[in-house]
Amino acid sequence: MAAPVETFFLDQDAQGTLQAQIQQMIAEAILSGRLPRGEKLPSTRRLSAHLGVSRITVTLAYTELQANDYLTSKGRSGFYVSENAPEPPSFKLRERGEDTVDWQRAIGTNFTGGCTPTKPLEWRRMKYPFIYGQADPTLFDHNAWRLCALRALGQKDHPAMMRDYYDQDDPQLTEFIARHILPRRGILARPEEILITLGAQNALWLSAQVLLTQRRTAAIEDPCYYSLRDILTQSRCHLVKIPVDRDGLPPDALPDGTDVIYTTPSHQSPTTATMPIDRRKALLNRARELDAVVVEDDYDFEMSFLKPPMPALKSLDREGRVIYVGSFSKSLFPGLRLGFLVGSEPFIREARALRSAVLRHPPGLIQRTVAYFLSLGHYDALIRRIGSAYHERRDVMNQAIEDAGLTIAGRGVFGGSAFWMRAPEGVDTRGLAAALQAKDVVIEPGAPFFGDDAPPTNFYRLAYSSIPASRIPKGISLIAEAIAATPHTGVK
């Protein structure tokens, strides 16, 4: 007798294909003990009718479970739970009691309470998501990515996927970065001077761990990328905040005793200011006077659709003083979590040893898939497609902002994917953001970017990477209406 078909149902909020959901549903029933070994499953016809899906979907799910030894087929009799299926735990699971550990005393270092804000998880369901750093799935070539992943999974590349690189990286990926990605930024580097990281944030963390101690001083821009400030705060180094101007970080403001300088010269985060060539040279001269190391975060350089970007600060470095941070998170997709560090070999050697001690290396399958995506031309095609879409969205947003009477505090010279905005004095954009979420609008308050205890609250960031051009004017109109309805001094 088959298990009652009524005991099977699909979770309406589940992710993935119907076939994958059915597989998960049955596997969980086996693992929980509700379907013991030898139990007969409902026929594909009955289960498909009960779930309201096609019979072929159920058949494919059963077949996949059979391939994984969860199910077995007995001729015309149907499908049964395999005798080799995983067994549920033989011991009884007991409810936990209350913790008796004093965690305030037991925790040696606190990592919570930083300034990095959370973003609404349901932002993709919102109609007007002016959210930064997220990819638009309609621009990404899913078919090309799938083909690259399948190629990386093929027999030829099986050893590269399966092997333990220890502290090394996929040579195809590092070679392509050295020969094709870095020369576009004016940088020449050998593979030994490149380290693959789990995104730019991991690269920044590695740099802080290798370069800084509690006795050393790091200089950062103010405002700056809030996660960088959290990383440096956790390193317990001395932290100096340097206010930026219209050209980015002013070198003459760097105090004596500075050991490491963190900067975003090509596209200052978040003001979008671009550092002119003369100031870049002055920054390198000041770093030489201080005998300091410069960490250059070159995020968003691929989004230069208005005109070619300036060469990276690293390209002007003749002393090995600049460490370059790059990432594929903005150009491919943020969930990829793949970036890279470029620096002199002694630094990369230490960063490589630290990475190896913490996580060995980023997954070989991901590295090889990205290597194919880059080398087969899909990456360049994607950048052109994104650049065209962003150019249109920027023009539409620029006009909508002008029509709505809002104030732009900064916009990228070469392109980028966001505007840095300033609301009238007295407007707290944190409250504004909360009110706008009720209208399906997502903006990013600017206060977390500032390092002061009492930061200015009237700045905010509007990105156009995740919103279609057709929705931008209405979204900007809703923002303008919300600002007008917020009590303020009226001074812009």
Short mmCIF file of C-alpha atoms in Angstrom, two decimals:
data_model
loop_
_atom_site.label_atom_id
_atom_site.label_comp_id
_atom_site.label_asym_id
_atom_site.label_seq_id
_atom_site.Cartn_x
_atom_site.Cartn_y
_atom_site.Cartn_z
CA MET A 1 0.00 0.00 0.00
CA ALA A 2 1.42 3.39 -1.01
CA ALA A 3 1.97 6.27 1.38
CA PRO A 4 -1.13 8.52 1.53
CA VAL A 5 -0.92 11.13 -1.22
CA GLU A 6 -2.52 13.67 1.12
CA THR A 7 0.67 13.81 3.21
CA PHE A 8 2.52 15.47 0.34
CA PHE A 9 2.24 19.19 -0.36
CA LEU A 10 4.41 21.96 -1.83
CA ASP A 11 5.50 25.01 0.11
CA GLN A 12 4.08 28.06 -1.67
CA ASP A 13 7.11 30.15 -0.65
CA ALA A 14 9.70 27.54 -1.69
CA GLN A 15 12.44 28.46 -4.14
CA GLY A 16 13.56 26.51 -7.21
CA THR A 17 11.81 24.54 -9.94
CA LEU A 18 8.76 22.35 -9.24
CA GLN A 19 10.92 19.31 -9.91
CA ALA A 20 13.49 20.42 -7.34
CA GLN A 21 10.76 21.19 -4.81
CA ILE A 22 9.24 17.72 -5.21
CA GLN A 23 12.67 16.12 -4.80
CA GLN A 24 13.31 18.11 -1.64
CA MET A 25 9.86 17.31 -0.25
CA ILE A 26 10.35 13.55 -0.66
CA ALA A 27 13.97 13.58 0.51
CA GLU A 28 12.97 15.45 3.68
CA ALA A 29 10.19 12.92 4.30
CA ILE A 30 12.74 10.09 4.07
CA LEU A 31 15.31 11.85 6.25
CA SER A 32 12.71 12.64 8.91
CA GLY A 33 11.53 9.01 9.06
CA ARG A 34 8.03 9.69 7.71
CA LEU A 35 8.87 7.50 4.71
CA PRO A 36 10.74 4.41 5.99
CA ARG A 37 12.80 2.08 3.82
CA GLY A 38 10.64 -0.08 1.59
CA GLU A 39 7.66 2.30 1.72
CA LYS A 40 5.83 2.61 -1.59
CA LEU A 41 5.35 6.11 -2.99
CA PRO A 42 2.16 7.36 -4.67
CA SER A 43 2.11 6.77 -8.41
CA THR A 44 3.32 9.60 -10.58
CA ARG A 45 -0.20 10.04 -11.92
CA ARG A 46 -1.78 10.38 -8.45
CA LEU A 47 0.91 12.65 -7.04
CA SER A 48 0.88 14.95 -10.09
CA ALA A 49 -2.92 15.26 -9.89
CA HIS A 50 -2.73 15.94 -6.14
CA LEU A 51 0.00 18.59 -6.46
CA GLY A 52 -1.45 20.16 -9.60
CA VAL A 53 1.72 19.68 -11.68
CA SER A 54 2.50 17.75 -14.83
CA ARG A 55 3.14 14.03 -14.57
CA ILE A 56 6.50 14.37 -16.33
CA THR A 57 7.64 16.76 -13.54
CA VAL A 58 6.91 14.12 -10.88
CA THR A 59 8.48 11.38 -13.03
CA LEU A 60 11.69 13.39 -13.44
CA ALA A 61 11.79 14.08 -9.69
CA TYR A 62 11.37 10.36 -8.90
CA THR A 63 14.03 9.46 -11.46
CA GLU A 64 16.53 11.92 -9.97
CA LEU A 65 15.86 10.56 -6.47
CA GLN A 66 16.38 7.04 -7.84
CA ALA A 67 19.73 8.11 -9.32
CA ASN A 68 20.73 9.38 -5.86
CA ASP A 69 19.66 6.07 -4.25
CA TYR A 70 16.78 7.57 -2.30
CA LEU A 71 14.24 5.59 -4.35
CA THR A 72 14.20 2.33 -6.25
CA SER A 73 11.90 1.18 -9.04
CA LYS A 74 10.29 -2.26 -9.00
CA GLY A 75 9.13 -2.95 -12.52
CA ARG A 76 5.49 -2.00 -13.01
CA SER A 77 4.89 -1.91 -9.29
CA GLY A 78 6.14 1.68 -8.92
CA PHE A 79 8.68 3.54 -6.83
CA TYR A 80 9.75 2.60 -3.29
CA VAL A 81 12.08 4.09 -0.71
CA SER A 82 15.43 2.44 -1.37
CA GLU A 83 16.99 0.06 1.15
CA ASN A 84 20.13 2.18 0.75
CA ALA A 85 18.38 5.48 1.49
CA PRO A 86 19.74 7.51 4.40
CA GLU A 87 18.21 6.51 7.71
CA PRO A 88 16.80 9.04 10.17
CA PRO A 89 18.77 9.35 13.43
CA SER A 90 18.21 6.39 15.74
CA PHE A 91 18.43 8.56 18.85
CA LYS A 92 15.63 10.76 20.11
CA LEU A 93 16.17 14.47 19.56
CA ARG A 94 15.70 16.35 22.80
CA GLU A 95 14.81 19.94 23.29
CA ARG A 96 17.65 22.16 24.43
CA GLY A 97 17.68 23.70 27.83
CA GLU A 98 18.58 27.30 28.53
CA ASP A 99 22.16 28.43 27.98
CA THR A 100 24.19 28.63 31.16
CA VAL A 101 27.17 30.30 29.45
CA ASP A 102 27.73 33.97 30.19
CA TRP A 103 28.28 34.99 26.59
CA GLN A 104 29.14 38.59 27.46
CA ARG A 105 32.18 37.24 29.29
CA ALA A 106 32.88 34.31 26.96
CA ILE A 107 32.99 36.34 23.73
CA GLY A 108 36.47 37.81 23.44
CA THR A 109 35.87 40.07 20.42
CA ASN A 110 32.61 41.69 19.38
CA PHE A 111 31.84 41.80 15.67
CA THR A 112 28.24 43.00 15.98
CA GLY A 113 27.26 46.59 16.40
CA GLY A 114 29.25 47.89 13.44
CA CYS A 115 28.03 50.58 11.08
CA THR A 116 27.28 48.28 8.10
CA PRO A 117 23.50 48.55 7.59
CA THR A 118 21.14 45.79 6.57
CA LYS A 119 19.13 46.01 3.39
CA PRO A 120 15.52 44.85 3.00
CA LEU A 121 15.57 41.18 1.98
CA GLU A 122 12.38 41.57 -0.04
CA TRP A 123 13.71 44.44 -2.17
CA ARG A 124 13.32 42.45 -5.40
CA ARG A 125 9.57 42.40 -4.86
CA MET A 126 9.45 46.17 -4.62
CA LYS A 127 8.53 48.24 -7.62
CA TYR A 128 11.11 51.03 -7.22
CA PRO A 129 14.37 49.51 -5.89
CA PHE A 130 17.00 52.27 -6.02
CA ILE A 131 19.33 49.83 -4.28
CA TYR A 132 23.08 49.84 -4.82
CA GLY A 133 25.38 46.95 -5.65
CA GLN A 134 22.74 44.50 -6.86
CA ALA A 135 22.57 42.97 -10.32
CA ASP A 136 19.71 43.17 -12.81
CA PRO A 137 19.00 39.55 -13.84
CA THR A 138 17.46 40.73 -17.12
CA LEU A 139 20.90 41.94 -18.26
CA PHE A 140 22.81 38.81 -17.34
CA ASP A 141 23.38 36.07 -19.92
CA HIS A 142 22.20 33.06 -17.92
CA ASN A 143 22.60 30.69 -20.85
CA ALA A 144 26.25 31.67 -21.37
CA TRP A 145 26.95 31.27 -17.65
CA ARG A 146 25.31 27.85 -17.61
CA LEU A 147 27.39 26.72 -20.60
CA CYS A 148 30.59 27.91 -18.89
CA ALA A 149 29.61 26.07 -15.70
CA LEU A 150 28.87 22.90 -17.69
CA ARG A 151 32.23 23.20 -19.42
CA ALA A 152 33.95 23.60 -16.05
CA LEU A 153 32.11 20.46 -14.89
CA GLY A 154 33.25 18.49 -17.94
CA GLN A 155 35.69 15.61 -17.94
CA LYS A 156 38.53 17.75 -19.28
CA ASP A 157 38.29 20.18 -16.36
CA HIS A 158 37.35 17.61 -13.73
CA PRO A 159 40.83 17.55 -12.13
CA ALA A 160 40.87 21.37 -11.90
CA MET A 161 37.48 21.34 -10.19
CA MET A 162 38.28 18.48 -7.81
CA ARG A 163 41.83 19.30 -6.82
CA ASP A 164 42.89 21.07 -3.66
CA TYR A 165 44.90 24.10 -4.74
CA TYR A 166 46.19 24.47 -1.18
CA ASP A 167 47.20 28.15 -1.22
CA GLN A 168 47.15 28.60 -5.00
CA ASP A 169 44.45 29.65 -7.51
CA ASP A 170 43.16 28.53 -10.86
CA PRO A 171 46.01 29.42 -13.26
CA GLN A 172 43.56 30.11 -16.12
CA LEU A 173 41.79 32.76 -14.07
CA THR A 174 44.90 34.50 -12.75
CA GLU A 175 46.44 34.43 -16.23
CA PHE A 176 43.38 36.08 -17.76
CA ILE A 177 43.29 38.75 -15.05
CA ALA A 178 46.98 39.46 -15.62
CA ARG A 179 46.76 39.60 -19.42
CA HIS A 180 43.33 41.14 -20.05
CA ILE A 181 41.69 42.73 -16.98
CA LEU A 182 44.60 44.58 -15.39
CA PRO A 183 46.07 46.08 -18.60
CA ARG A 184 42.75 47.89 -19.08
CA ARG A 185 43.59 49.74 -15.87
CA GLY A 186 47.19 50.34 -16.97
CA ILE A 187 48.52 47.69 -14.58
CA LEU A 188 51.17 45.11 -15.38
CA ALA A 189 51.42 42.21 -12.95
CA ARG A 190 52.69 38.66 -12.88
CA PRO A 191 50.45 35.80 -11.68
CA GLU A 192 52.58 35.63 -8.53
CA GLU A 193 51.40 39.15 -7.71
CA ILE A 194 47.69 38.26 -7.94
CA LEU A 195 45.53 36.61 -5.29
CA ILE A 196 41.91 35.56 -5.83
CA THR A 197 39.63 36.54 -2.94
CA LEU A 198 36.02 36.04 -1.89
CA GLY A 199 35.01 39.46 -3.15
CA ALA A 200 36.46 42.91 -2.55
CA GLN A 201 35.43 42.87 1.10
CA ASN A 202 37.54 39.78 1.72
CA ALA A 203 40.42 41.49 -0.08
CA LEU A 204 40.10 44.55 2.17
CA TRP A 205 40.01 42.32 5.25
CA LEU A 206 43.15 40.45 4.14
CA SER A 207 44.96 43.74 3.56
CA ALA A 208 44.02 45.00 7.04
CA GLN A 209 45.12 41.79 8.72
CA VAL A 210 48.49 41.74 6.95
CA LEU A 211 49.34 45.45 7.11
CA LEU A 212 47.89 46.71 10.38
CA THR A 213 48.45 46.17 14.10
CA GLN A 214 47.16 47.94 17.19
CA ARG A 215 50.20 50.24 17.02
CA ARG A 216 49.74 51.25 13.36
CA THR A 217 47.55 53.96 11.85
CA ALA A 218 45.18 53.67 8.89
CA ALA A 219 43.70 56.66 7.07
CA ILE A 220 40.29 56.36 5.44
CA GLU A 221 38.08 58.72 3.47
CA ASP A 222 35.09 60.33 5.16
CA PRO A 223 32.48 59.48 4.05
CA CYS A 224 33.60 56.01 2.99
CA TYR A 225 32.45 52.45 2.42
CA TYR A 226 30.98 51.53 5.80
CA SER A 227 32.12 47.88 5.74
CA LEU A 228 35.72 49.03 5.36
CA ARG A 229 35.33 51.12 8.52
CA ASP A 230 33.98 48.06 10.34
CA ILE A 231 36.93 45.96 9.15
CA LEU A 232 39.47 48.52 10.33
CA THR A 233 37.70 49.07 13.64
CA GLN A 234 37.83 45.33 14.30
CA SER A 235 41.57 45.31 13.52
CA ARG A 236 41.99 47.71 16.48
CA CYS A 237 44.39 49.95 14.61
CA HIS A 238 44.43 53.71 15.04
CA LEU A 239 41.92 55.16 12.60
CA VAL A 240 42.12 58.62 11.02
CA LYS A 241 39.16 59.92 9.01
CA ILE A 242 40.04 62.34 6.21
CA PRO A 243 37.11 64.43 4.87
CA VAL A 244 36.91 64.24 1.08
CA ASP A 245 36.27 67.18 -1.24
CA ARG A 246 35.08 67.38 -4.84
CA ASP A 247 38.29 65.64 -6.00
CA GLY A 248 38.29 62.89 -3.41
CA LEU A 249 40.97 62.36 -0.75
CA PRO A 250 43.23 65.43 -0.19
CA PRO A 251 46.82 64.15 0.24
CA ASP A 252 47.99 67.13 2.31
CA ALA A 253 45.42 66.22 4.99
CA LEU A 254 47.15 62.90 5.71
CA PRO A 255 48.84 63.22 9.10
CA ASP A 256 52.37 62.18 9.94
CA GLY A 257 52.56 58.65 11.28
CA THR A 258 50.03 57.22 8.79
CA ASP A 259 50.99 53.66 7.83
CA VAL A 260 48.20 52.60 5.45
CA ILE A 261 45.96 54.76 3.25
CA TYR A 262 42.65 53.38 1.99
CA THR A 263 41.19 55.20 -0.99
CA THR A 264 38.73 54.94 -3.88
CA PRO A 265 40.31 57.40 -6.37
CA SER A 266 38.45 56.43 -9.54
CA HIS A 267 34.95 56.50 -8.06
CA GLN A 268 34.91 57.70 -4.47
CA SER A 269 32.50 55.76 -2.30
CA PRO A 270 29.87 57.09 -1.89
CA THR A 271 30.25 60.65 -3.29
CA THR A 272 31.38 59.35 -6.77
CA ALA A 273 34.18 61.98 -6.93
CA THR A 274 37.02 61.17 -9.32
CA MET A 275 40.56 62.04 -8.24
CA PRO A 276 42.40 64.05 -10.93
CA ILE A 277 45.76 62.86 -12.21
CA ASP A 278 47.73 65.61 -10.44
CA ARG A 279 46.18 64.70 -7.09
CA ARG A 280 46.91 61.02 -7.70
CA LYS A 281 50.57 61.87 -8.19
CA ALA A 282 50.47 64.05 -5.07
CA LEU A 283 48.95 61.18 -3.10
CA LEU A 284 51.77 58.86 -4.18
CA ASN A 285 54.34 61.53 -3.23
CA ARG A 286 52.74 61.96 0.19
CA ALA A 287 52.67 58.18 0.68
CA ARG A 288 56.38 58.11 -0.14
CA GLU A 289 57.06 60.84 2.46
CA LEU A 290 55.12 58.84 5.04
CA ASP A 291 56.61 55.52 3.88
CA ALA A 292 52.98 54.38 3.81
CA VAL A 293 51.20 51.73 1.76
CA VAL A 294 48.14 52.69 -0.30
CA VAL A 295 45.21 50.29 -0.74
CA GLU A 296 43.23 51.25 -3.84
CA ASP A 297 39.66 49.95 -4.09
CA ASP A 298 38.85 50.22 -7.80
CA TYR A 299 35.20 49.18 -7.58
CA ASP A 300 32.82 50.02 -10.44
CA PHE A 301 35.59 50.76 -12.96
CA GLU A 302 33.81 48.57 -15.56
CA MET A 303 30.77 50.87 -15.42
CA SER A 304 32.51 53.62 -17.42
CA PHE A 305 29.99 54.15 -20.19
CA LEU A 306 30.32 57.94 -20.54
CA LYS A 307 34.02 57.98 -21.37
CA PRO A 308 37.09 55.80 -20.65
CA PRO A 309 38.21 55.92 -17.01
CA MET A 310 41.54 57.25 -15.87
CA PRO A 311 44.27 54.65 -15.38
CA ALA A 312 44.27 53.18 -11.89
CA LEU A 313 46.42 54.71 -9.16
CA LYS A 314 48.34 51.43 -9.19
CA SER A 315 49.40 52.13 -12.79
CA LEU A 316 51.26 55.28 -11.65
CA ASP A 317 53.07 53.41 -8.86
CA ARG A 318 56.75 52.74 -9.55
CA GLU A 319 57.70 51.65 -6.03
CA GLY A 320 55.29 48.78 -5.32
CA ARG A 321 53.57 51.04 -2.79
CA VAL A 322 49.98 50.52 -4.05
CA ILE A 323 47.88 47.42 -3.39
CA TYR A 324 45.02 47.10 -5.86
CA VAL A 325 41.60 45.63 -5.02
CA GLY A 326 39.30 44.45 -7.82
CA SER A 327 36.02 42.58 -7.86
CA PHE A 328 33.57 40.88 -10.20
CA SER A 329 30.63 41.47 -7.85
CA LYS A 330 29.33 44.60 -9.60
CA SER A 331 29.99 43.46 -13.17
CA LEU A 332 28.82 39.84 -12.87
CA PHE A 333 26.64 39.42 -9.78
CA PRO A 334 27.19 40.02 -6.06
CA GLY A 335 26.39 36.44 -5.07
CA LEU A 336 29.49 35.30 -6.97
CA ARG A 337 31.73 36.65 -4.17
CA LEU A 338 34.89 36.70 -6.27
CA GLY A 339 37.52 39.44 -6.31
CA PHE A 340 41.28 39.80 -6.42
CA LEU A 341 44.26 41.51 -4.83
CA VAL A 342 47.24 42.79 -6.82
CA GLY A 343 50.42 43.79 -5.03
CA SER A 344 54.12 43.20 -4.62
CA GLU A 345 55.08 39.59 -4.16
CA PRO A 346 56.07 39.83 -0.46
CA PHE A 347 52.62 41.22 0.39
CA ILE A 348 50.76 38.69 -1.76
CA ARG A 349 52.80 35.89 -0.18
CA GLU A 350 51.60 36.89 3.30
CA ALA A 351 48.01 37.45 2.17
CA ARG A 352 48.07 34.05 0.47
CA ALA A 353 49.29 32.36 3.64
CA LEU A 354 46.56 34.06 5.69
CA ARG A 355 43.86 33.13 3.18
CA SER A 356 45.10 29.54 3.17
CA ALA A 357 44.88 29.36 6.96
CA VAL A 358 41.31 30.67 6.95
CA LEU A 359 39.68 29.17 3.84
CA ARG A 360 42.40 27.58 1.66
CA HIS A 361 41.14 29.11 -1.61
CA PRO A 362 37.88 30.12 -3.32
CA PRO A 363 36.09 27.11 -4.86
CA GLY A 364 37.85 25.73 -7.92
CA LEU A 365 34.59 25.22 -9.82
CA ILE A 366 33.67 28.91 -9.46
CA GLN A 367 37.16 30.03 -10.46
CA ARG A 368 37.17 27.87 -13.59
CA THR A 369 33.62 28.91 -14.55
CA VAL A 370 34.57 32.58 -14.28
CA ALA A 371 37.76 31.92 -16.27
CA TYR A 372 35.67 30.53 -19.13
CA PHE A 373 33.10 33.33 -18.87
CA LEU A 374 35.90 35.87 -19.19
CA SER A 375 38.01 34.17 -21.84
CA LEU A 376 35.11 33.26 -24.16
CA GLY A 377 34.06 36.89 -24.49
CA HIS A 378 30.87 36.72 -22.41
CA TYR A 379 32.23 39.17 -19.85
CA ASP A 380 32.98 41.89 -22.40
CA ALA A 381 29.56 41.39 -24.00
CA LEU A 382 27.94 41.73 -20.57
CA ILE A 383 29.84 44.94 -19.81
CA ARG A 384 28.69 46.46 -23.11
CA ARG A 385 25.09 45.42 -22.42
CA ILE A 386 25.20 46.81 -18.86
CA GLY A 387 26.86 50.03 -20.02
CA SER A 388 24.14 50.65 -22.60
CA ALA A 389 21.35 50.00 -20.09
CA TYR A 390 22.99 52.08 -17.35
CA HIS A 391 23.56 54.98 -19.76
CA GLU A 392 19.84 55.10 -20.53
CA ARG A 393 18.85 54.76 -16.87
CA ARG A 394 21.29 57.48 -15.82
CA ASP A 395 19.84 59.90 -18.39
CA VAL A 396 16.29 59.10 -17.32
CA MET A 397 17.13 59.45 -13.63
CA ASN A 398 19.05 62.68 -14.17
CA GLN A 399 16.04 64.20 -15.92
CA ALA A 400 13.59 62.84 -13.33
CA ILE A 401 15.68 64.29 -10.49
CA GLU A 402 15.79 67.66 -12.24
CA ASP A 403 12.03 67.62 -12.88
CA ALA A 404 11.35 66.70 -9.24
CA GLY A 405 13.59 69.46 -7.91
CA LEU A 406 15.84 67.09 -5.94
CA THR A 407 19.51 67.88 -5.26
CA ILE A 408 22.42 65.81 -6.57
CA ALA A 409 25.48 65.94 -4.32
CA GLY A 410 27.69 63.80 -6.57
CA ARG A 411 27.61 61.88 -9.84
CA GLY A 412 30.34 59.86 -11.51
CA VAL A 413 32.29 61.53 -14.30
CA PHE A 414 32.76 58.28 -16.19
CA GLY A 415 29.44 56.59 -15.41
CA GLY A 416 28.94 54.33 -12.43
CA SER A 417 25.62 53.05 -11.16
CA ALA A 418 24.36 55.59 -8.60
CA PHE A 419 23.78 59.24 -7.66
CA TRP A 420 24.84 60.66 -4.30
CA MET A 421 21.94 62.82 -3.14
CA ARG A 422 21.35 65.53 -0.54
CA ALA A 423 17.95 66.19 0.99
CA PRO A 424 17.11 69.55 2.65
CA GLU A 425 18.56 70.22 6.09
CA GLY A 426 16.44 68.67 8.80
CA VAL A 427 15.41 65.64 6.75
CA ASP A 428 16.56 62.38 8.32
CA THR A 429 16.83 59.99 5.38
CA ARG A 430 16.71 56.99 7.71
CA GLY A 431 13.11 57.85 8.56
CA LEU A 432 12.53 58.79 4.95
CA ALA A 433 13.72 55.36 3.80
CA ALA A 434 11.39 53.62 6.24
CA ALA A 435 8.42 55.66 5.05
CA LEU A 436 9.25 55.02 1.39
CA GLN A 437 9.39 51.25 1.85
CA ALA A 438 5.65 51.34 2.48
CA LYS A 439 5.33 52.80 -1.03
CA ASP A 440 7.52 50.10 -2.62
CA VAL A 441 10.51 52.46 -2.86
CA VAL A 442 14.00 51.54 -1.60
CA ILE A 443 16.67 54.19 -1.04
CA GLU A 444 19.94 53.99 0.88
CA PRO A 445 20.37 56.45 3.77
CA GLY A 446 23.75 58.19 3.80
CA ALA A 447 24.47 58.39 7.54
CA PRO A 448 26.30 55.01 7.79
CA PHE A 449 28.95 56.25 5.34
CA PHE A 450 30.14 58.92 7.78
CA GLY A 451 32.44 58.12 10.68
CA ASP A 452 31.21 60.81 13.08
CA ASP A 453 29.21 60.03 16.20
CA ALA A 454 26.66 62.55 14.94
CA PRO A 455 26.80 62.13 11.14
CA PRO A 456 24.81 64.29 8.72
CA THR A 457 21.46 62.62 8.19
CA ASN A 458 20.21 64.30 5.03
CA PHE A 459 22.34 62.41 2.47
CA TYR A 460 21.16 59.34 0.58
CA ARG A 461 22.18 57.22 -2.40
CA LEU A 462 20.03 56.34 -5.41
CA ALA A 463 21.25 53.50 -7.62
CA TYR A 464 19.89 52.55 -11.02
CA SER A 465 21.47 49.12 -11.41
CA SER A 466 18.37 47.17 -10.39
CA ILE A 467 15.45 49.27 -11.65
CA PRO A 468 14.18 49.47 -15.26
CA ALA A 469 14.25 52.91 -16.86
CA SER A 470 10.46 52.93 -17.24
CA ARG A 471 9.94 52.92 -13.46
CA ILE A 472 12.53 55.54 -12.54
CA PRO A 473 10.42 58.72 -13.04
CA LYS A 474 7.55 57.49 -10.88
CA GLY A 475 9.96 56.29 -8.17
CA ILE A 476 11.75 59.66 -8.12
CA SER A 477 8.38 61.41 -7.95
CA LEU A 478 7.44 59.35 -4.87
CA ILE A 479 10.76 60.27 -3.23
CA ALA A 480 10.18 63.96 -3.92
CA GLU A 481 6.65 63.76 -2.49
CA ALA A 482 7.92 62.04 0.65
CA ILE A 483 10.64 64.68 1.16
CA ALA A 484 8.12 67.48 0.65
CA ALA A 485 5.86 65.89 3.26
CA THR A 486 8.75 65.67 5.79
CA PRO A 487 9.16 68.67 8.13
CA HIS A 488 12.50 70.41 7.48
CA THR A 489 14.15 73.81 7.43
CA GLY A 490 13.74 74.20 3.70
CA VAL A 491 17.48 74.84 3.11
CA LYS A 492 19.11 72.62 0.48
#
